[in-house]
Short mmCIF file of C-alpha atoms (C1' of nucleotides) in Angstrom, two decimals:
data_model
loop_
_atom_site.label_atom_id
_atom_site.label_comp_id
_atom_site.label_asym_id
_atom_site.label_seq_id
_atom_site.Cartn_x
_atom_site.Cartn_y
_atom_site.Cartn_z
CA UNK T 1 18.56 -153.84 -88.10
CA UNK T 2 17.78 -153.63 -91.79
CA UNK T 3 16.28 -157.05 -91.56
CA UNK T 4 14.34 -156.03 -88.56
CA UNK T 5 13.10 -152.89 -90.26
CA UNK T 6 12.17 -154.90 -93.29
CA UNK T 7 10.23 -157.32 -91.24
CA UNK T 8 8.62 -154.55 -89.37
CA UNK T 9 7.84 -152.76 -92.61
CA UNK T 10 6.12 -155.73 -94.19
CA UNK T 11 4.33 -156.49 -91.04
CA UNK T 12 3.33 -152.84 -90.75
CA UNK T 13 2.06 -152.86 -94.32
CA UNK T 14 0.14 -156.01 -93.70
CA UNK T 15 -1.21 -154.52 -90.53
CA UNK T 16 -2.16 -151.36 -92.36
CA UNK T 17 -4.04 -153.28 -95.03
CA UNK T 18 -5.48 -155.55 -92.46
CA UNK T 19 -6.40 -152.70 -90.20
CA UNK T 20 -7.88 -150.77 -93.16
CA UNK T 21 -10.04 -153.70 -94.04
CA UNK T 22 -10.91 -154.24 -90.44
CA UNK T 23 -11.80 -150.60 -90.00
CA UNK T 24 -14.09 -150.88 -92.97
CA UNK T 25 -15.56 -154.05 -91.58
CA UNK T 26 -16.00 -152.52 -88.16
CA UNK T 27 -17.70 -149.56 -89.74
CA UNK T 28 -20.03 -151.93 -91.56
CA UNK T 29 -20.70 -153.72 -88.30
CA UNK T 30 -21.66 -150.55 -86.50
CA UNK T 31 -23.81 -149.56 -89.44
CA UNK T 32 -25.51 -152.92 -89.30
CA UNK T 33 -26.02 -152.59 -85.55
CA UNK T 34 -27.61 -149.20 -86.03
CA UNK T 35 -29.78 -150.55 -88.82
CA UNK T 36 -30.90 -153.51 -86.74
CA UNK T 37 -31.74 -151.28 -83.81
CA UNK T 38 -33.60 -148.96 -86.13
CA UNK T 39 -35.53 -151.83 -87.69
CA UNK T 40 -36.47 -153.16 -84.29
CA UNK T 41 -37.64 -149.83 -83.01
CA UNK T 42 -39.50 -149.15 -86.25
CA UNK T 43 -41.20 -152.55 -86.37
CA UNK T 44 -42.25 -152.18 -82.75
CA UNK T 45 -43.45 -148.60 -82.67
CA UNK T 46 -44.10 -147.73 -86.28
CA UNK T 47 -43.15 -144.56 -88.06
CA UNK T 48 -44.54 -142.20 -85.42
CA UNK T 49 -42.64 -143.75 -82.55
CA UNK T 50 -39.41 -143.90 -84.50
CA UNK T 51 -36.74 -141.35 -83.61
CA UNK T 52 -33.01 -141.05 -84.20
CA UNK T 53 -32.46 -140.43 -80.52
CA UNK T 54 -34.31 -143.63 -79.74
CA UNK T 55 -32.23 -145.59 -82.21
CA UNK T 56 -29.01 -144.17 -80.86
CA UNK T 57 -29.94 -144.89 -77.28
CA UNK T 58 -30.66 -148.50 -78.18
CA UNK T 59 -27.11 -148.97 -79.44
CA UNK T 60 -25.55 -146.86 -76.69
CA UNK T 61 -24.37 -144.13 -79.03
CA UNK T 62 -25.09 -140.48 -79.15
CA UNK T 63 -27.85 -139.31 -81.47
CA UNK T 64 -25.52 -137.44 -83.78
CA UNK T 65 -23.45 -140.56 -84.38
CA UNK T 66 -26.20 -141.85 -86.64
CA UNK T 67 -25.22 -139.14 -89.09
CA UNK T 68 -21.81 -140.75 -89.48
CA UNK T 69 -23.46 -143.83 -90.98
CA UNK T 70 -26.62 -142.45 -92.59
CA UNK T 71 -27.31 -139.20 -94.36
CA UNK T 72 -30.35 -138.39 -92.28
CA UNK T 73 -33.49 -139.95 -90.88
CA UNK T 74 -34.99 -140.54 -94.31
CA UNK T 75 -31.87 -142.35 -95.46
CA UNK T 76 -32.11 -144.63 -92.45
CA UNK T 77 -35.75 -145.30 -93.22
CA UNK T 78 -34.80 -146.06 -96.80
CA UNK T 79 -32.24 -148.59 -95.58
CA UNK T 80 -34.97 -150.22 -93.49
CA UNK T 81 -37.26 -150.33 -96.51
CA UNK T 82 -34.50 -151.96 -98.57
CA UNK T 83 -34.48 -154.85 -96.13
CA UNK T 84 -38.22 -155.01 -96.54
CA UNK T 85 -38.02 -155.06 -100.31
CA UNK T 86 -35.47 -157.83 -100.09
CA UNK T 87 -37.76 -160.00 -97.99
CA UNK T 88 -40.72 -159.08 -100.14
CA UNK T 89 -38.95 -159.99 -103.36
CA UNK T 90 -37.88 -163.33 -101.98
CA UNK T 91 -41.41 -164.10 -100.85
CA UNK T 92 -42.71 -163.37 -104.34
CA UNK T 93 -39.90 -165.35 -105.94
CA UNK T 94 -40.77 -168.34 -103.77
CA UNK T 95 -44.41 -168.01 -104.70
CA UNK T 96 -43.48 -167.75 -108.35
CA UNK T 97 -41.72 -171.07 -108.20
CA UNK T 98 -44.51 -172.99 -106.48
CA UNK T 99 -46.25 -173.77 -109.75
CA UNK T 100 -45.64 -173.69 -113.47
CA UNK T 101 -49.20 -172.87 -114.49
CA UNK T 102 -49.26 -169.18 -115.52
CA UNK T 103 -52.63 -168.44 -113.98
CA UNK T 104 -52.04 -170.35 -110.77
CA UNK T 105 -48.75 -168.55 -110.60
CA UNK T 106 -50.43 -165.18 -110.57
CA UNK T 107 -52.76 -166.40 -107.87
CA UNK T 108 -49.82 -167.57 -105.78
CA UNK T 109 -48.17 -164.20 -106.25
CA UNK T 110 -51.31 -162.41 -105.13
CA UNK T 111 -51.61 -164.52 -102.02
CA UNK T 112 -47.94 -164.08 -101.22
CA UNK T 113 -48.33 -160.34 -101.66
CA UNK T 114 -51.23 -160.14 -99.24
CA UNK T 115 -49.58 -162.51 -96.78
CA UNK T 116 -46.46 -160.37 -96.68
CA UNK T 117 -48.45 -157.21 -96.17
CA UNK T 118 -50.35 -158.42 -93.13
CA UNK T 119 -47.37 -160.32 -91.73
CA UNK T 120 -45.07 -157.27 -91.91
CA UNK T 121 -47.41 -154.32 -91.49
CA UNK T 122 -44.75 -151.79 -90.49
CA UNK T 123 -42.55 -152.69 -93.44
CA UNK T 124 -45.50 -152.72 -95.81
CA UNK T 125 -46.75 -149.36 -94.63
CA UNK T 126 -43.34 -147.85 -95.10
CA UNK T 127 -42.73 -149.39 -98.52
CA UNK T 128 -46.10 -148.89 -100.15
CA UNK T 129 -48.03 -146.32 -98.15
CA UNK T 130 -45.94 -143.92 -96.17
CA UNK T 131 -42.85 -143.72 -98.39
CA UNK T 132 -44.02 -144.82 -101.83
CA UNK T 133 -41.17 -142.90 -103.39
CA UNK T 134 -38.78 -145.53 -102.03
CA UNK T 135 -40.18 -147.88 -104.69
CA UNK T 136 -38.46 -145.96 -107.46
CA UNK T 137 -35.48 -144.71 -105.49
CA UNK T 138 -32.26 -146.32 -106.68
CA UNK T 139 -30.15 -148.11 -104.13
CA UNK T 140 -26.99 -146.01 -103.65
CA UNK T 141 -25.00 -148.89 -102.15
CA UNK T 142 -25.95 -150.71 -105.29
CA UNK T 143 -25.05 -153.97 -103.64
CA UNK T 144 -27.93 -156.27 -104.42
CA UNK T 145 -30.28 -155.58 -107.29
CA UNK T 146 -32.96 -155.69 -104.57
CA UNK T 147 -34.78 -158.68 -106.01
CA UNK T 148 -37.24 -157.01 -108.29
CA UNK T 149 -40.69 -157.83 -106.95
CA UNK T 150 -42.43 -155.74 -109.54
CA UNK T 151 -40.48 -157.46 -112.30
CA UNK T 152 -41.62 -160.86 -111.07
CA UNK T 153 -45.25 -159.81 -111.22
CA UNK T 154 -44.81 -158.30 -114.66
CA UNK T 155 -43.14 -161.41 -115.97
CA UNK T 156 -45.82 -163.70 -114.59
CA UNK T 157 -48.56 -161.65 -116.20
CA UNK T 158 -46.72 -161.50 -119.51
CA UNK T 159 -46.31 -165.24 -119.49
CA UNK T 160 -49.99 -165.77 -118.83
CA UNK T 161 -50.72 -163.31 -121.60
CA UNK T 162 -48.38 -165.05 -124.04
CA UNK T 163 -50.02 -168.35 -123.21
CA UNK T 164 -53.40 -166.90 -124.08
CA UNK T 165 -54.71 -167.52 -120.59
CA UNK T 166 -55.88 -163.95 -119.98
CA UNK T 167 -57.86 -161.45 -121.97
CA UNK T 168 -56.11 -159.80 -124.89
CA UNK T 169 -54.88 -156.25 -124.62
CA UNK T 170 -51.99 -154.55 -122.93
CA UNK T 171 -50.69 -156.89 -120.24
CA UNK T 172 -49.55 -153.97 -118.14
CA UNK T 173 -53.17 -153.08 -117.58
CA UNK T 174 -53.62 -156.46 -115.96
CA UNK T 175 -50.55 -155.83 -113.84
CA UNK T 176 -51.90 -152.58 -112.48
CA UNK T 177 -55.38 -153.98 -111.94
CA UNK T 178 -54.00 -156.92 -110.02
CA UNK T 179 -51.68 -154.69 -108.04
CA UNK T 180 -54.52 -152.33 -107.20
CA UNK T 181 -56.63 -155.22 -105.98
CA UNK T 182 -54.09 -156.80 -103.65
CA UNK T 183 -52.69 -153.50 -102.45
CA UNK T 184 -56.17 -152.22 -101.78
CA UNK T 185 -57.03 -155.25 -99.70
CA UNK T 186 -53.82 -155.07 -97.69
CA UNK T 187 -54.01 -151.32 -97.21
CA UNK T 188 -57.61 -151.43 -96.03
CA UNK T 189 -56.86 -154.32 -93.71
CA UNK T 190 -53.99 -152.38 -92.17
CA UNK T 191 -55.80 -149.05 -91.95
CA UNK T 192 -59.50 -149.59 -91.41
CA UNK T 193 -60.38 -150.94 -87.96
CA UNK T 194 -63.66 -152.47 -89.11
CA UNK T 195 -61.81 -154.87 -91.41
CA UNK T 196 -60.41 -157.26 -88.88
CA UNK T 197 -57.86 -159.75 -89.97
CA UNK T 198 -60.15 -162.66 -89.20
CA UNK T 199 -62.09 -162.63 -92.45
CA UNK T 200 -59.07 -161.70 -94.52
CA UNK T 201 -58.78 -165.13 -96.10
CA UNK T 202 -62.41 -165.00 -97.21
CA UNK T 203 -61.89 -161.59 -98.73
CA UNK T 204 -58.66 -162.71 -100.33
CA UNK T 205 -60.34 -165.71 -101.93
CA UNK T 206 -63.20 -163.59 -103.14
CA UNK T 207 -61.00 -160.84 -104.54
CA UNK T 208 -58.76 -163.22 -106.44
CA UNK T 209 -61.76 -165.17 -107.66
CA UNK T 210 -63.40 -162.05 -109.05
CA UNK T 211 -60.16 -160.79 -110.56
CA UNK T 212 -59.43 -164.07 -112.28
CA UNK T 213 -62.96 -164.35 -113.64
CA UNK T 214 -62.45 -160.90 -115.09
CA UNK T 215 -58.96 -161.68 -116.31
CA UNK T 216 -59.94 -164.87 -118.01
CA UNK T 217 -62.75 -163.40 -120.04
CA UNK T 218 -61.99 -163.73 -123.71
CA UNK T 219 -62.32 -160.94 -126.23
CA UNK T 220 -65.57 -159.03 -126.34
CA UNK X 1 -90.33 -106.22 -55.12
CA UNK X 2 -91.21 -109.71 -56.03
CA UNK X 3 -92.75 -108.46 -59.32
CA UNK X 4 -89.81 -106.26 -60.08
CA UNK X 5 -87.41 -109.02 -59.30
CA UNK X 6 -89.44 -111.29 -61.46
CA UNK X 7 -89.37 -108.87 -64.40
CA UNK X 8 -85.72 -108.23 -63.94
CA UNK X 9 -85.09 -111.91 -63.68
CA UNK X 10 -86.88 -112.75 -66.89
CA UNK X 11 -85.21 -109.91 -68.78
CA UNK X 12 -81.91 -110.88 -67.35
CA UNK X 13 -82.50 -114.44 -68.38
CA UNK X 14 -83.48 -113.36 -71.88
CA UNK X 15 -80.45 -111.14 -72.11
CA UNK X 16 -78.28 -113.86 -70.81
CA UNK X 17 -79.71 -116.29 -73.30
CA UNK X 18 -79.41 -113.78 -76.10
CA UNK X 19 -75.88 -112.86 -75.28
CA UNK X 20 -75.19 -116.46 -74.58
CA UNK X 21 -76.42 -117.34 -78.03
CA UNK X 22 -74.26 -114.68 -79.61
CA UNK X 23 -71.29 -115.77 -77.64
CA UNK X 24 -71.94 -119.27 -78.80
CA UNK X 25 -72.23 -118.06 -82.37
CA UNK X 26 -69.04 -116.07 -82.11
CA UNK X 27 -67.33 -119.07 -80.67
CA UNK X 28 -68.59 -121.12 -83.60
CA UNK X 29 -67.30 -118.48 -85.99
CA UNK X 30 -63.82 -118.52 -84.53
CA UNK X 31 -63.90 -122.28 -84.56
CA UNK X 32 -64.86 -122.22 -88.20
CA UNK X 33 -62.09 -119.74 -88.99
CA UNK X 34 -59.58 -121.99 -87.27
CA UNK X 35 -60.95 -125.00 -89.12
CA UNK X 36 -60.74 -123.23 -92.48
CA UNK X 37 -57.20 -122.11 -91.84
CA UNK X 38 -56.31 -125.63 -90.76
CA UNK X 39 -57.91 -127.12 -93.87
CA UNK X 40 -56.05 -124.70 -96.11
CA UNK X 41 -52.73 -125.37 -94.50
CA UNK X 42 -53.36 -129.10 -94.53
CA UNK X 43 -54.48 -129.22 -98.16
CA UNK X 44 -51.45 -127.18 -99.18
CA UNK X 45 -48.71 -128.85 -97.19
CA UNK X 46 -50.12 -132.23 -96.27
CA UNK X 47 -49.91 -133.91 -92.92
CA UNK X 48 -46.18 -133.39 -92.43
CA UNK X 49 -46.30 -129.64 -92.99
CA UNK X 50 -49.30 -129.21 -90.77
CA UNK X 51 -48.73 -127.71 -87.32
CA UNK X 52 -50.90 -126.07 -84.71
CA UNK X 53 -48.52 -123.13 -84.59
CA UNK X 54 -48.92 -122.68 -88.33
CA UNK X 55 -52.70 -122.80 -88.08
CA UNK X 56 -52.74 -120.29 -85.25
CA UNK X 57 -50.42 -117.91 -87.06
CA UNK X 58 -52.67 -118.01 -90.09
CA UNK X 59 -55.62 -116.78 -88.04
CA UNK X 60 -53.55 -114.35 -85.99
CA UNK X 61 -54.06 -116.19 -82.73
CA UNK X 62 -51.63 -117.73 -80.36
CA UNK X 63 -50.91 -121.41 -80.73
CA UNK X 64 -52.49 -122.32 -77.43
CA UNK X 65 -55.78 -120.71 -78.40
CA UNK X 66 -56.46 -123.67 -80.66
CA UNK X 67 -56.93 -125.72 -77.52
CA UNK X 68 -59.94 -123.60 -76.59
CA UNK X 69 -61.75 -124.87 -79.67
CA UNK X 70 -60.26 -128.30 -80.26
CA UNK X 71 -59.12 -130.97 -77.88
CA UNK X 72 -55.77 -131.38 -79.52
CA UNK X 73 -54.12 -131.73 -82.90
CA UNK X 74 -55.81 -135.04 -83.63
CA UNK X 75 -59.22 -133.58 -82.88
CA UNK X 76 -58.53 -130.78 -85.35
CA UNK X 77 -57.47 -133.31 -87.96
CA UNK X 78 -60.63 -135.26 -87.29
CA UNK X 79 -62.68 -132.14 -87.89
CA UNK X 80 -60.90 -131.67 -91.21
CA UNK X 81 -61.62 -135.26 -92.14
CA UNK X 82 -65.31 -134.77 -91.30
CA UNK X 83 -65.46 -132.07 -93.97
CA UNK X 84 -63.81 -134.52 -96.33
CA UNK X 85 -66.29 -137.26 -95.53
CA UNK X 86 -69.12 -134.81 -96.10
CA UNK X 87 -67.85 -133.94 -99.58
CA UNK X 88 -67.09 -137.56 -100.30
CA UNK X 89 -70.55 -138.72 -99.30
CA UNK X 90 -72.19 -136.10 -101.46
CA UNK X 91 -70.06 -137.09 -104.43
CA UNK X 92 -71.11 -140.71 -104.02
CA UNK X 93 -74.73 -139.72 -103.51
CA UNK X 94 -74.67 -137.73 -106.73
CA UNK X 95 -73.11 -140.65 -108.56
CA UNK X 96 -75.72 -142.98 -107.11
CA UNK X 97 -78.49 -140.87 -108.59
CA UNK X 98 -77.06 -140.65 -112.09
CA UNK X 99 -78.60 -143.93 -113.16
CA UNK X 100 -81.17 -146.44 -112.02
CA UNK X 101 -79.45 -149.52 -113.41
CA UNK X 102 -77.92 -151.37 -110.47
CA UNK X 103 -74.74 -152.38 -112.26
CA UNK X 104 -74.18 -149.04 -113.94
CA UNK X 105 -74.77 -147.51 -110.55
CA UNK X 106 -71.90 -149.42 -109.02
CA UNK X 107 -69.71 -148.35 -111.91
CA UNK X 108 -70.66 -144.72 -111.37
CA UNK X 109 -69.86 -145.08 -107.68
CA UNK X 110 -66.48 -146.56 -108.47
CA UNK X 111 -65.62 -143.76 -110.84
CA UNK X 112 -66.81 -141.14 -108.38
CA UNK X 113 -64.71 -142.76 -105.67
CA UNK X 114 -61.56 -142.66 -107.77
CA UNK X 115 -62.29 -139.16 -109.02
CA UNK X 116 -62.65 -137.88 -105.47
CA UNK X 117 -59.44 -139.54 -104.37
CA UNK X 118 -57.25 -137.98 -107.05
CA UNK X 119 -59.07 -134.63 -106.91
CA UNK X 120 -58.62 -134.31 -103.14
CA UNK X 121 -55.42 -136.19 -102.40
CA UNK X 122 -54.75 -134.61 -99.00
CA UNK X 123 -58.26 -135.32 -97.78
CA UNK X 124 -58.21 -138.82 -99.19
CA UNK X 125 -54.85 -139.61 -97.62
CA UNK X 126 -56.10 -138.42 -94.26
CA UNK X 127 -59.42 -140.23 -94.42
CA UNK X 128 -58.35 -143.60 -95.83
CA UNK X 129 -54.61 -143.91 -95.45
CA UNK X 130 -53.09 -141.88 -92.66
CA UNK X 131 -55.98 -141.85 -90.20
CA UNK X 132 -58.13 -144.80 -91.15
CA UNK X 133 -59.51 -144.91 -87.61
CA UNK X 134 -61.44 -141.74 -88.38
CA UNK X 135 -63.70 -143.90 -90.55
CA UNK X 136 -65.24 -145.56 -87.52
CA UNK X 137 -64.87 -142.68 -85.06
CA UNK X 138 -68.22 -141.26 -84.08
CA UNK X 139 -68.77 -137.58 -84.61
CA UNK X 140 -68.95 -136.01 -81.15
CA UNK X 141 -70.75 -132.90 -82.39
CA UNK X 142 -73.24 -135.35 -83.80
CA UNK X 143 -74.63 -132.65 -86.03
CA UNK X 144 -74.88 -134.26 -89.44
CA UNK X 145 -74.99 -138.01 -89.80
CA UNK X 146 -71.97 -137.44 -92.04
CA UNK X 147 -73.63 -138.73 -95.20
CA UNK X 148 -72.77 -142.36 -95.04
CA UNK X 149 -70.58 -143.11 -98.05
CA UNK X 150 -70.05 -146.69 -97.06
CA UNK X 151 -73.80 -147.18 -96.66
CA UNK X 152 -74.39 -145.93 -100.18
CA UNK X 153 -71.97 -148.44 -101.61
CA UNK X 154 -73.44 -151.24 -99.54
CA UNK X 155 -76.95 -150.38 -100.65
CA UNK X 156 -75.99 -150.24 -104.32
CA UNK X 157 -74.35 -153.64 -104.16
CA UNK X 158 -77.27 -155.15 -102.28
CA UNK X 159 -79.66 -153.84 -104.90
CA UNK X 160 -77.60 -155.32 -107.71
CA UNK X 161 -77.49 -158.53 -105.77
CA UNK X 162 -81.23 -158.55 -105.20
CA UNK X 163 -81.76 -157.91 -108.89
CA UNK X 164 -79.69 -160.96 -109.72
CA UNK X 165 -77.19 -158.90 -111.64
CA UNK X 166 -74.13 -160.13 -109.75
CA UNK X 167 -72.84 -163.51 -108.71
CA UNK X 168 -74.63 -165.20 -105.84
CA UNK X 169 -73.04 -165.26 -102.41
CA UNK X 170 -72.56 -162.79 -99.62
CA UNK X 171 -72.97 -159.30 -101.10
CA UNK X 172 -70.57 -157.88 -98.53
CA UNK X 173 -67.77 -159.80 -100.20
CA UNK X 174 -68.51 -157.86 -103.35
CA UNK X 175 -68.46 -154.63 -101.38
CA UNK X 176 -65.01 -155.30 -99.97
CA UNK X 177 -63.64 -156.51 -103.30
CA UNK X 178 -64.88 -153.40 -105.04
CA UNK X 179 -63.61 -151.18 -102.26
CA UNK X 180 -60.22 -152.87 -102.37
CA UNK X 181 -60.01 -152.33 -106.11
CA UNK X 182 -60.83 -148.64 -106.18
CA UNK X 183 -58.93 -147.84 -103.01
CA UNK X 184 -55.92 -149.71 -104.31
CA UNK X 185 -55.94 -147.76 -107.55
CA UNK X 186 -56.30 -144.41 -105.79
CA UNK X 187 -53.72 -145.22 -103.14
CA UNK X 188 -51.15 -146.38 -105.65
CA UNK X 189 -51.80 -143.36 -107.83
CA UNK X 190 -51.22 -141.06 -104.86
CA UNK X 191 -48.20 -142.89 -103.49
CA UNK X 192 -46.23 -144.47 -106.30
CA UNK X 193 -44.42 -141.96 -108.51
CA UNK X 194 -44.27 -144.28 -111.49
CA UNK X 195 -48.06 -144.30 -111.73
CA UNK X 196 -48.62 -140.87 -113.16
CA UNK X 197 -52.09 -139.53 -113.29
CA UNK X 198 -52.09 -139.44 -117.09
CA UNK X 199 -53.05 -143.05 -117.65
CA UNK X 200 -55.39 -143.16 -114.70
CA UNK X 201 -58.52 -143.22 -116.84
CA UNK X 202 -57.20 -146.19 -118.79
CA UNK X 203 -56.42 -148.01 -115.58
CA UNK X 204 -59.79 -147.06 -114.14
CA UNK X 205 -61.62 -148.39 -117.17
CA UNK X 206 -59.62 -151.59 -117.10
CA UNK X 207 -60.05 -152.17 -113.39
CA UNK X 208 -63.81 -151.65 -113.47
CA UNK X 209 -64.09 -153.77 -116.59
CA UNK X 210 -62.27 -156.66 -114.96
CA UNK X 211 -64.18 -156.29 -111.72
CA UNK X 212 -67.53 -156.26 -113.47
CA UNK X 213 -66.66 -159.23 -115.60
CA UNK X 214 -65.84 -161.04 -112.41
CA UNK X 215 -68.91 -159.74 -110.61
CA UNK X 216 -71.29 -160.70 -113.36
CA UNK X 217 -70.18 -164.28 -113.57
CA UNK X 218 -73.02 -166.58 -112.69
CA UNK X 219 -72.77 -169.51 -110.36
CA UNK X 220 -69.92 -171.91 -110.85
"C1'" DT Y 1 -68.33 -100.21 -59.10
"C1'" DG Y 2 -66.79 -104.70 -57.87
"C1'" DA Y 3 -67.00 -109.78 -58.41
"C1'" DC Y 4 -66.66 -113.17 -61.74
"C1'" DA Y 5 -66.16 -115.81 -65.89
"C1'" DA Y 6 -64.53 -116.15 -70.39
"C1'" DA Y 7 -60.82 -115.43 -74.11
"C1'" DG Y 8 -56.47 -115.05 -75.14
"C1'" DA Y 9 -51.37 -114.63 -74.55
"C1'" DT Y 10 -46.64 -115.91 -72.37
"C1'" DA Y 11 -43.61 -119.02 -70.55
"C1'" DA Y 12 -42.19 -123.30 -70.12
"C1'" DC Y 13 -41.45 -128.59 -70.51
"C1'" DG Y 14 -40.05 -132.36 -73.00
"C1'" DG Y 15 -39.60 -133.96 -77.42
"C1'" DT Y 16 -37.93 -133.91 -82.47
"C1'" DG Y 17 -34.25 -133.55 -86.73
"C1'" DT Y 18 -30.13 -131.43 -87.67
"C1'" DT Y 19 -25.64 -128.74 -87.62
"C1'" DA Y 20 -21.32 -126.85 -85.60
"C1'" DA Y 21 -17.76 -127.23 -82.64
"C1'" DG Y 22 -15.00 -129.83 -79.43
"C1'" DT Y 23 -12.41 -134.14 -77.66
"C1'" DA Y 24 -10.00 -138.25 -77.20
"C1'" DA Y 25 -8.08 -142.04 -79.39
"C1'" DA Y 26 -5.97 -144.32 -83.22
"C1'" DG Y 27 -3.13 -144.32 -87.29
"C1'" DT Y 28 0.80 -142.54 -89.91
"C1'" DA Y 29 5.08 -140.56 -91.12
"C1'" DT Y 30 9.58 -138.80 -89.77
"C1'" DA F 1 9.54 -142.26 -79.85
"C1'" DT F 2 7.54 -138.00 -81.33
"C1'" DA F 3 4.63 -134.95 -84.04
"C1'" DC F 4 0.94 -134.64 -87.20
"C1'" DT F 5 -3.38 -136.08 -88.99
"C1'" DT F 6 -7.35 -138.58 -89.49
"C1'" DT F 7 -11.16 -141.04 -87.39
"C1'" DA F 8 -14.98 -141.84 -84.13
"C1'" DC F 9 -17.64 -139.88 -81.19
"C1'" DT F 10 -19.66 -136.44 -77.94
"C1'" DT F 11 -21.59 -132.09 -76.25
"C1'" DA F 12 -23.96 -127.79 -77.21
"C1'" DA F 13 -26.96 -125.52 -79.69
"C1'" DC F 14 -30.77 -124.09 -83.09
"C1'" DA F 15 -35.28 -124.21 -84.66
"C1'" DC F 16 -39.20 -126.54 -84.61
"C1'" DC F 17 -43.08 -129.38 -82.58
"C1'" DG F 18 -47.46 -130.66 -79.20
"C1'" DT F 19 -48.99 -129.64 -74.87
"C1'" DT F 20 -49.74 -127.64 -70.13
"C1'" DA F 21 -49.72 -124.21 -66.46
"C1'" DT F 22 -49.88 -119.65 -65.41
"C1'" DC F 23 -50.70 -115.11 -66.32
"C1'" DT F 24 -53.36 -110.89 -68.32
"C1'" DT F 25 -57.05 -108.88 -70.49
"C1'" DT F 26 -61.83 -108.40 -71.61
"C1'" DG F 27 -66.57 -108.47 -71.08
"C1'" DT F 28 -70.80 -109.58 -68.31
"C1'" DC F 29 -73.71 -109.25 -64.40
"C1'" DA F 30 -75.46 -107.96 -59.65
#
DNA sequence: TGACAAAGATAACGGTGTTAAGTAAAGTAT
DNA sequence: ATACTTTACTTAACACCGTTATCTTTGTCA
């Protein structure tokens, strides 16, 4: 009996720990399912056609259940944007590693930036146009340092600056000018109907060409 | 009888026309009041805090009355954007006339563009970020040719091109590159919290400087 | 004065985000 | 095994939204 109870106790404890971990894992799974459904609905229908009720229906839950896994609609959108920032950071990181030349590197980053924007319009809109505040919002889950896309760009420009490949002055000015250029091109492509995506490569080439000519100019 | 009826008919027609004109004028006045209220509410609370019920309440009408003067919410927003485009076009026109030098002219246009964007953020967001399709939507009232801001920019660049002051090639590429640059700077300033408006002039100077260095470069 | 058209208001439908209260199941301790 | 508690989820409801259909009022004209 004592032996039995002992066995049962240990097994119960193990089960409790196991079940606690499993509960946590199950909770994470449901959260992930909700997030995937939300991402899908958002990528398909954009911000306007994105509703909590729609997300819930997709997973077979009630609408209010979403509030058990996310603070509110904005929190869910932020989670979606985090996935976007993750992808975006990896794309920039890959571009960064394609070449060792500081100037070519910046060009690769610019092209990767634009390519991501037009390839993931819903994500890009959310991250940089509709919810710009997400850029500076700190990740509460704090899991991954959300591969710092901005940091990659800053580093690349600093390296080109240190190598004397760009005009003297505050390198951050170059960062913002470059960012403005690529963001402007992406944003206009996504928003303005007259700028079809067909001639985007021409405009990309021209923009980067002009920017680099301006960047490269030596002191005045 | 025929004479009398004739006289009565003409007077009746005149009266009808007169009263018809006044009715039309009154209708235009109410429409204008609604539009002003809508603009105010929109400029104060942005697109999210903008509702037909709010507009109606501001004028003391019922919400459904708005539909007697505007097709729907989007039509009302479009009317607001038309006012914005009017102001915007005039600002660019003024900038165009500040100087006769083709290159300086483009610089003045760029600065006017950015100045308008940060001075009228709600209008700018609506016109170029949230409802970019309004750019190419034709004005149904067809009253004013909505002073063509884009045309002014295109003309300025063509003139600089014709004067041999910018790099050879398709001038429209320069137009889009310039547009991307200034729009990018405005859009980031409006959306990204880390880009406070304090250093905007520095960034503006730097952006235009880089762009013009790139523009001015002669053939390769 | 009576017919008619215009202007406006009410009521309602289906949709939204969000909160409060209820329910059924699972876990836990005695 | 039973009683208590926590968890997961649902239903009901509130306040808002855009939009439409159906009144009621008002003014114009013969």
